[in-house]
PDB file of C-alpha atoms in Angstrom:
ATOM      1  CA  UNK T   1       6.951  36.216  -3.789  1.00  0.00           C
ATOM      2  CA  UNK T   2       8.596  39.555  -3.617  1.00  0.00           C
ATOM      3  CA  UNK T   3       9.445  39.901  -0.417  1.00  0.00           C
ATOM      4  CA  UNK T   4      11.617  36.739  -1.275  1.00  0.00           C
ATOM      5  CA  UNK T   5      13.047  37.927  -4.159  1.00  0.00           C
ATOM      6  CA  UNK T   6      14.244  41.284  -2.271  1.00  0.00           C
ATOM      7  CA  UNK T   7      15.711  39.847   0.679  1.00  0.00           C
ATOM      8  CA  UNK T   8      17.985  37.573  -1.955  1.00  0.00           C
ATOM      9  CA  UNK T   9      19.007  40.993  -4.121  1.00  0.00           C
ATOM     10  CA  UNK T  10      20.000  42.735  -0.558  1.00  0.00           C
ATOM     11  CA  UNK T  11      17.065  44.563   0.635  1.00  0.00           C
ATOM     12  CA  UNK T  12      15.159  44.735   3.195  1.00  0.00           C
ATOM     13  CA  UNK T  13      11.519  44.043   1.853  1.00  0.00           C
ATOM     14  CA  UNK T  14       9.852  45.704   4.624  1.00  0.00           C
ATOM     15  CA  UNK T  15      11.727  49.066   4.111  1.00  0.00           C
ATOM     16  CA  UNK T  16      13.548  49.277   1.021  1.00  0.00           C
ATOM     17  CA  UNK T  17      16.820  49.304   2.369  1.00  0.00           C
ATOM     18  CA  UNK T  18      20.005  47.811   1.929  1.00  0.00           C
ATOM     19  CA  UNK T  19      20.528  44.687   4.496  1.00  0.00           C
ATOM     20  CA  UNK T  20      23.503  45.014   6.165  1.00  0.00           C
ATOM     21  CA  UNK T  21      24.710  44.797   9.343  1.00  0.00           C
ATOM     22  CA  UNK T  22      23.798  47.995  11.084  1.00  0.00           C
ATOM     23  CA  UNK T  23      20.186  47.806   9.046  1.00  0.00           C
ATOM     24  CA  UNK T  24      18.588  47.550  12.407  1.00  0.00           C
ATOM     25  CA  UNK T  25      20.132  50.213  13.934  1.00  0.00           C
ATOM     26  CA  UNK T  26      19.478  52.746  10.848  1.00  0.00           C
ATOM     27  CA  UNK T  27      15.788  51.415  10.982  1.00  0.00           C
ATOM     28  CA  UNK T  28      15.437  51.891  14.492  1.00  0.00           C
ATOM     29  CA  UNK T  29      16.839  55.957  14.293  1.00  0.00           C
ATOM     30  CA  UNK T  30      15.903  56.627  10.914  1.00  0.00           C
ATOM     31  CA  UNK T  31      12.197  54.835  10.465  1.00  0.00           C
ATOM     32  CA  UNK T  32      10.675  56.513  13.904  1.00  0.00           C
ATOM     33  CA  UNK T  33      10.486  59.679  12.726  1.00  0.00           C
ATOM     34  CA  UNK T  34      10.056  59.481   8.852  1.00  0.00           C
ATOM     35  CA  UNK T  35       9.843  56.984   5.909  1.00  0.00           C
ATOM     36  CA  UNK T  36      13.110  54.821   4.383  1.00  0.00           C
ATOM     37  CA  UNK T  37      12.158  56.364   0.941  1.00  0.00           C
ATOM     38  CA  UNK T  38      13.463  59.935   2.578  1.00  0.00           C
ATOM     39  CA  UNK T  39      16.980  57.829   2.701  1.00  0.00           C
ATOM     40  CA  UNK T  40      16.343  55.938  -0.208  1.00  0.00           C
ATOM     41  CA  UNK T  41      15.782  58.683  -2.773  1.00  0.00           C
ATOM     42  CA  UNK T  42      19.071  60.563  -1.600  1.00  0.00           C
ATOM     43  CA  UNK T  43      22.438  60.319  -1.874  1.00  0.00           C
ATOM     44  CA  UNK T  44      25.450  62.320   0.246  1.00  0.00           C
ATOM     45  CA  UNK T  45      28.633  61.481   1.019  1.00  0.00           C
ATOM     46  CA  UNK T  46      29.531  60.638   4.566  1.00  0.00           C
ATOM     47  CA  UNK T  47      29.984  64.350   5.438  1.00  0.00           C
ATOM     48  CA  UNK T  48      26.356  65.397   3.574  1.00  0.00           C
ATOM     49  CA  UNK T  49      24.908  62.353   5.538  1.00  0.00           C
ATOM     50  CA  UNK T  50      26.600  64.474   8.745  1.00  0.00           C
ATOM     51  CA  UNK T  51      25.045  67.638   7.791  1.00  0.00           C
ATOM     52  CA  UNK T  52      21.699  66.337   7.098  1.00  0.00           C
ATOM     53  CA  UNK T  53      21.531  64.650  10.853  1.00  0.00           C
ATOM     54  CA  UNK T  54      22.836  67.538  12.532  1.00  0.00           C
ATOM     55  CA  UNK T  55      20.094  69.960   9.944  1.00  0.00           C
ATOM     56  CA  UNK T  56      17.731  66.951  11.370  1.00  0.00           C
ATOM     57  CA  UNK T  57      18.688  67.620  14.991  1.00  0.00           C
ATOM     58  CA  UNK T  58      18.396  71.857  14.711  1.00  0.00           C
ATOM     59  CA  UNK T  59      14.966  71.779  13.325  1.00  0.00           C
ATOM     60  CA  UNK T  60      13.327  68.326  13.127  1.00  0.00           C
ATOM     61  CA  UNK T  61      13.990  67.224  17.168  1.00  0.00           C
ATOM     62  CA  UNK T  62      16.551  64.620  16.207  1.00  0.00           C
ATOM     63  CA  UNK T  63      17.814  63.153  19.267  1.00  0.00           C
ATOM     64  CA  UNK T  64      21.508  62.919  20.193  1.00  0.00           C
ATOM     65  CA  UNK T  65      22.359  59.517  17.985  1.00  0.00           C
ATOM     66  CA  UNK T  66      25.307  59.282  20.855  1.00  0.00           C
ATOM     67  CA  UNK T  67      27.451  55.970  20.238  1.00  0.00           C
ATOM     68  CA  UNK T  68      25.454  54.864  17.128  1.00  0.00           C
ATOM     69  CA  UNK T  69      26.034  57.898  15.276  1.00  0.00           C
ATOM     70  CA  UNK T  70      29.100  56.608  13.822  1.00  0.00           C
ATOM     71  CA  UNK T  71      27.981  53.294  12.416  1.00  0.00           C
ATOM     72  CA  UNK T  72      24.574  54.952  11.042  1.00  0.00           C
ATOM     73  CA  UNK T  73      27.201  57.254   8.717  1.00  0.00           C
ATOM     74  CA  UNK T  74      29.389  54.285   7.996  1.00  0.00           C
ATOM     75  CA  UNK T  75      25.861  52.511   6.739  1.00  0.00           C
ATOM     76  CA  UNK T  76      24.390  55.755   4.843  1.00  0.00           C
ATOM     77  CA  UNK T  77      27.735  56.513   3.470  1.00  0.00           C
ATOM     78  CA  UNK T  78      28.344  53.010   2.114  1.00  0.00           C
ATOM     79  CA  UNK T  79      25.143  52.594   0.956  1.00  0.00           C
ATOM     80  CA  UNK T  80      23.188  55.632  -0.247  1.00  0.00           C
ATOM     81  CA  UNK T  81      26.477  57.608  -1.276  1.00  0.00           C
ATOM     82  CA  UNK T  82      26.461  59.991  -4.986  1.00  0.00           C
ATOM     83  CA  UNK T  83      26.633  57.471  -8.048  1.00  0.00           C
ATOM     84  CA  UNK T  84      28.934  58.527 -10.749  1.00  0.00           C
ATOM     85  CA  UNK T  85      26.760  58.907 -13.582  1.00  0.00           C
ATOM     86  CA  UNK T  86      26.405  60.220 -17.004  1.00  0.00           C
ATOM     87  CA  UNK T  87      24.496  63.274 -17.415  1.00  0.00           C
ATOM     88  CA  UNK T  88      24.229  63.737 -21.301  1.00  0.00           C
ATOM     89  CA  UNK T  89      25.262  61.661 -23.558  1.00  0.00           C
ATOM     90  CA  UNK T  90      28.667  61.820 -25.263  1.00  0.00           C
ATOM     91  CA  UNK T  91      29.704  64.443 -27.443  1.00  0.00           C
ATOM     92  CA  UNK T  92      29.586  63.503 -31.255  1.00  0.00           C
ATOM     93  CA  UNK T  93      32.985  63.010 -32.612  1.00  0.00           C
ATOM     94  CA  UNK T  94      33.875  63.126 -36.981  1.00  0.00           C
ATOM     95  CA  UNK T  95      30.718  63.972 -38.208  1.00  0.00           C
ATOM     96  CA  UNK T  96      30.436  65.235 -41.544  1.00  0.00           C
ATOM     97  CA  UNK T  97      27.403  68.062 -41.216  1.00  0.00           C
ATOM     98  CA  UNK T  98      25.530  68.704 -44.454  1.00  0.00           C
ATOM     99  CA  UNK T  99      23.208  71.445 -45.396  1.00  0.00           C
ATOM    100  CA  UNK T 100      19.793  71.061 -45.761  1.00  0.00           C
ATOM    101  CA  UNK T 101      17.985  72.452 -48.944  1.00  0.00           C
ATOM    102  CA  UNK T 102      14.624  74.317 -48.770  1.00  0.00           C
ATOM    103  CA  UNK T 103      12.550  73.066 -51.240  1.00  0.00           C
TER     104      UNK T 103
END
């Protein structure tokens, strides 16, 4: 079944995320208030994972995250961080451009 086959790749079938460690915790914070996909589909670095908590905490009611504030970062950070990725492809290199006749 599925469910199998995500738990084996390193996620958590029931919420999409990575299984790790402090999965629990994140779930537990994160998954009262609002779906996994709103971590899922993002990606910040430790500090944008900061600034989204404390944007979270001035005008969504996030609650003080206290002691596990710390390890949730070290799990969004590690897992839901920017990928480097290609935007365009690469430029052409030694091409030999021709004109095109009009007839």
């Amino acid at each position: 079944p599925q469910s199998q086959i995500e738990a084996t790749s390193g996620i958590d079938p029931e919420s999409g995320l990575a299984i790790d460690l402090n999965l629990m915790l994140v779930k537990g914070q994160c998954t009262a208030c609002h779906s996994a996909k709103l971590i899922t589909q993002n990606r910040f670095t430790r500090e944008g994972w900061k600034d989204k908590i404390i944007w979270m905490q001035k005008t969504q009611n996030l609650w003080d995250l206290g002691e596990s504030e710390p390890a949730i970062l070290d799990y969004l950070a590690k897992h839901y961080a920017p990928e480097a990725r290609a935007s365009r492809r690469a430029n052409l290199e030694n091409v030999e451009w021709y004109k095109l006749n009009e007839d």
